[in-house]
Amino acid sequence: MKNVYILLGLSIILEVIGATFMKYTNGFENEAASLVVILSYLLALTLYIIITKNHELGMINALWSGGGTALVTIIGIILFGETTSFQKLIGVALILAGIYGLNTRRRSMKGVHS
């Protein structure tokens, strides 16, 4: 299971690199930055596809998208001086809490009915 988290972490980092470099592409006019975006997303999605082959799609997608969203938001604030607010910080904290919650689940809910 540790390998899954390593691959997932690498996939998230590649997705965040791609998203961050979008800011530098200038509408695909900057060829180097555009290449970084394309290659980063290609590798991130390749890893994502490999991971979801044998693992829960919902769980992996939630971790991948939530982790990426939180990191891109933080990078936007730090690198690009994007606006921050109490609500934005609470939103990121809730995403991180959700990621934590998904990773601490111990028993399956399959077959459990209300």
XYZ file of N, CA and C in Angstrom, residues 26-97:
216
model
N 1.902 31.918 -20.836
C 1.463 33.084 -21.597
C 0.628 32.643 -22.804
N -0.342 31.779 -22.526
C -1.215 31.299 -23.599
C -0.485 30.440 -24.614
N 0.420 29.619 -24.169
C 1.256 28.728 -24.987
C 2.306 29.474 -25.820
N 2.524 30.743 -25.530
C 3.569 31.488 -26.234
C 4.952 31.139 -25.696
N 5.052 30.832 -24.416
C 6.315 30.408 -23.824
C 6.418 28.897 -24.020
N 7.220 28.500 -24.998
C 7.295 27.087 -25.372
C 7.859 26.204 -24.265
N 8.859 26.685 -23.546
C 9.467 25.875 -22.484
C 8.449 25.604 -21.369
N 7.770 26.639 -20.925
C 6.762 26.470 -19.870
C 5.621 25.588 -20.367
N 5.219 25.754 -21.612
C 4.154 24.929 -22.191
C 4.551 23.460 -22.222
N 5.800 23.191 -22.545
C 6.294 21.818 -22.566
C 6.279 21.213 -21.165
N 6.662 22.002 -20.167
C 6.615 21.532 -18.776
C 5.177 21.173 -18.399
N 4.223 22.003 -18.780
C 2.810 21.732 -18.476
C 2.371 20.424 -19.123
N 2.640 20.271 -20.389
C 2.196 19.078 -21.124
C 2.844 17.818 -20.571
N 4.139 17.855 -20.357
C 4.828 16.671 -19.847
C 4.413 16.341 -18.412
N 4.254 17.365 -17.589
C 3.844 17.138 -16.201
C 2.479 16.474 -16.137
N 1.532 16.999 -16.908
C 0.196 16.404 -16.905
C 0.186 15.018 -17.534
N 0.962 14.816 -18.567
C 1.049 13.491 -19.192
C 1.549 12.456 -18.191
N 2.609 12.790 -17.469
C 3.151 11.870 -16.464
C 2.202 11.706 -15.275
N 1.601 12.814 -14.824
C 0.671 12.746 -13.688
C -0.517 11.852 -14.020
N -1.085 12.027 -15.203
C -2.240 11.219 -15.593
C -1.860 9.766 -15.837
N -0.665 9.522 -16.344
C -0.199 8.146 -16.523
C -0.127 7.441 -15.176
N 0.472 8.091 -14.195
C 0.534 7.503 -12.850
C -0.856 7.315 -12.267
N -1.721 8.295 -12.455
C -3.093 8.230 -11.950
C -3.813 7.011 -12.529
N -3.670 6.783 -13.821
C -4.295 5.635 -14.477
C -3.745 4.323 -13.926
N -2.434 4.263 -13.738
C -1.812 3.057 -13.185
C -2.337 2.784 -11.770
N -2.437 3.821 -10.959
C -2.889 3.672 -9.572
C -4.335 3.201 -9.512
N -5.190 3.780 -10.350
C -6.613 3.448 -10.264
C -6.932 2.063 -10.822
N -5.980 1.439 -11.474
C -6.221 0.095 -12.006
C -6.593 -0.881 -10.892
N -5.920 -0.799 -9.765
C -6.124 -1.765 -8.687
C -6.591 -1.148 -7.373
N -7.024 0.103 -7.405
C -7.444 0.764 -6.165
C -8.740 1.514 -6.391
N -9.402 1.863 -5.309
C -10.694 2.536 -5.376
C -10.587 3.875 -6.097
N -11.349 3.991 -7.173
C -11.337 5.207 -7.972
C -11.747 6.428 -7.147
N -12.821 6.291 -6.374
C -13.306 7.423 -5.577
C -12.278 7.924 -4.586
N -11.630 7.001 -3.898
C -10.620 7.359 -2.907
C -9.411 8.026 -3.576
N -8.903 7.396 -4.614
C -7.719 7.929 -5.299
C -8.039 9.292 -5.898
N -9.197 9.437 -6.537
C -9.555 10.708 -7.143
C -9.700 11.804 -6.094
N -10.314 11.487 -4.971
C -10.475 12.485 -3.914
C -9.120 12.943 -3.385
N -8.219 12.012 -3.166
C -6.888 12.363 -2.668
C -6.113 13.156 -3.711
N -6.194 12.734 -4.963
C -5.447 13.381 -6.047
C -5.952 14.808 -6.270
N -7.251 14.952 -6.415
C -7.784 16.285 -6.693
C -7.716 17.196 -5.466
N -8.015 16.650 -4.288
C -7.952 17.464 -3.068
C -6.538 17.907 -2.738
N -5.611 16.961 -2.820
C -4.203 17.302 -2.559
C -3.681 18.329 -3.536
N -4.003 18.134 -4.816
C -3.574 19.082 -5.841
C -4.177 20.456 -5.638
N -5.462 20.495 -5.325
C -6.145 21.773 -5.108
C -5.541 22.536 -3.931
N -5.309 21.838 -2.831
C -4.729 22.501 -1.652
C -3.335 23.039 -1.966
N -2.512 22.220 -2.616
C -1.147 22.666 -2.927
C -1.128 23.822 -3.925
N -1.961 23.754 -4.959
C -1.996 24.834 -5.952
C -2.486 26.126 -5.310
N -3.442 26.031 -4.407
C -3.924 27.222 -3.705
C -2.811 27.850 -2.880
N -2.077 27.037 -2.155
C -0.971 27.535 -1.324
C 0.132 28.127 -2.200
N 0.467 27.450 -3.289
C 1.498 27.963 -4.206
C 1.055 29.279 -4.827
N -0.220 29.382 -5.203
C -0.727 30.629 -5.772
C -0.574 31.793 -4.813
N -0.828 31.533 -3.545
C -0.699 32.582 -2.523
C 0.769 32.965 -2.348
N 1.651 31.968 -2.262
C 3.067 32.224 -1.983
C 3.805 32.784 -3.201
N 3.674 32.120 -4.360
C 4.456 32.517 -5.532
C 3.862 33.681 -6.311
N 2.545 33.735 -6.380
C 1.909 34.711 -7.262
C 1.157 35.804 -6.522
N 1.246 35.789 -5.190
C 0.605 36.832 -4.400
C -0.905 36.858 -4.556
N -1.499 35.695 -4.815
C -2.948 35.639 -4.954
C -3.613 35.955 -3.625
N -4.838 36.398 -3.709
C -5.537 36.833 -2.504
C -5.721 35.675 -1.532
N -5.724 36.038 -0.290
C -6.004 35.060 0.750
C -7.042 35.661 1.683
N -7.790 34.785 2.273
C -8.814 35.221 3.213
C -9.009 34.104 4.223
N -9.719 34.440 5.268
C -10.026 33.444 6.280
C -10.803 32.290 5.653
N -11.757 32.610 4.777
C -12.563 31.577 4.128
C -11.705 30.654 3.252
N -10.743 31.227 2.534
C -9.875 30.425 1.681
C -9.024 29.490 2.540
N -8.493 30.009 3.635
C -7.676 29.175 4.519
C -8.502 28.078 5.177
N -9.732 28.393 5.555
C -10.635 27.377 6.117
C -10.925 26.314 5.058
N -11.147 26.735 3.820
C -11.396 25.791 2.734
C -10.248 24.822 2.538
N -9.020 25.337 2.536
C -7.840 24.474 2.399
C -7.739 23.542 3.606
N -8.000 24.066 4.797
C -7.951 23.223 5.995
C -8.986 22.101 5.916
N -10.171 22.397 5.392
C -11.202 21.372 5.250
C -10.806 20.310 4.225
N -10.167 20.737 3.148
C -9.662 19.771 2.163
C -8.645 18.847 2.819
N -7.714 19.439 3.568
C -6.696 18.628 4.246
C -7.319 17.705 5.281
N -8.350 18.184 5.977
C -9.054 17.329 6.936
C -9.742 16.173 6.213
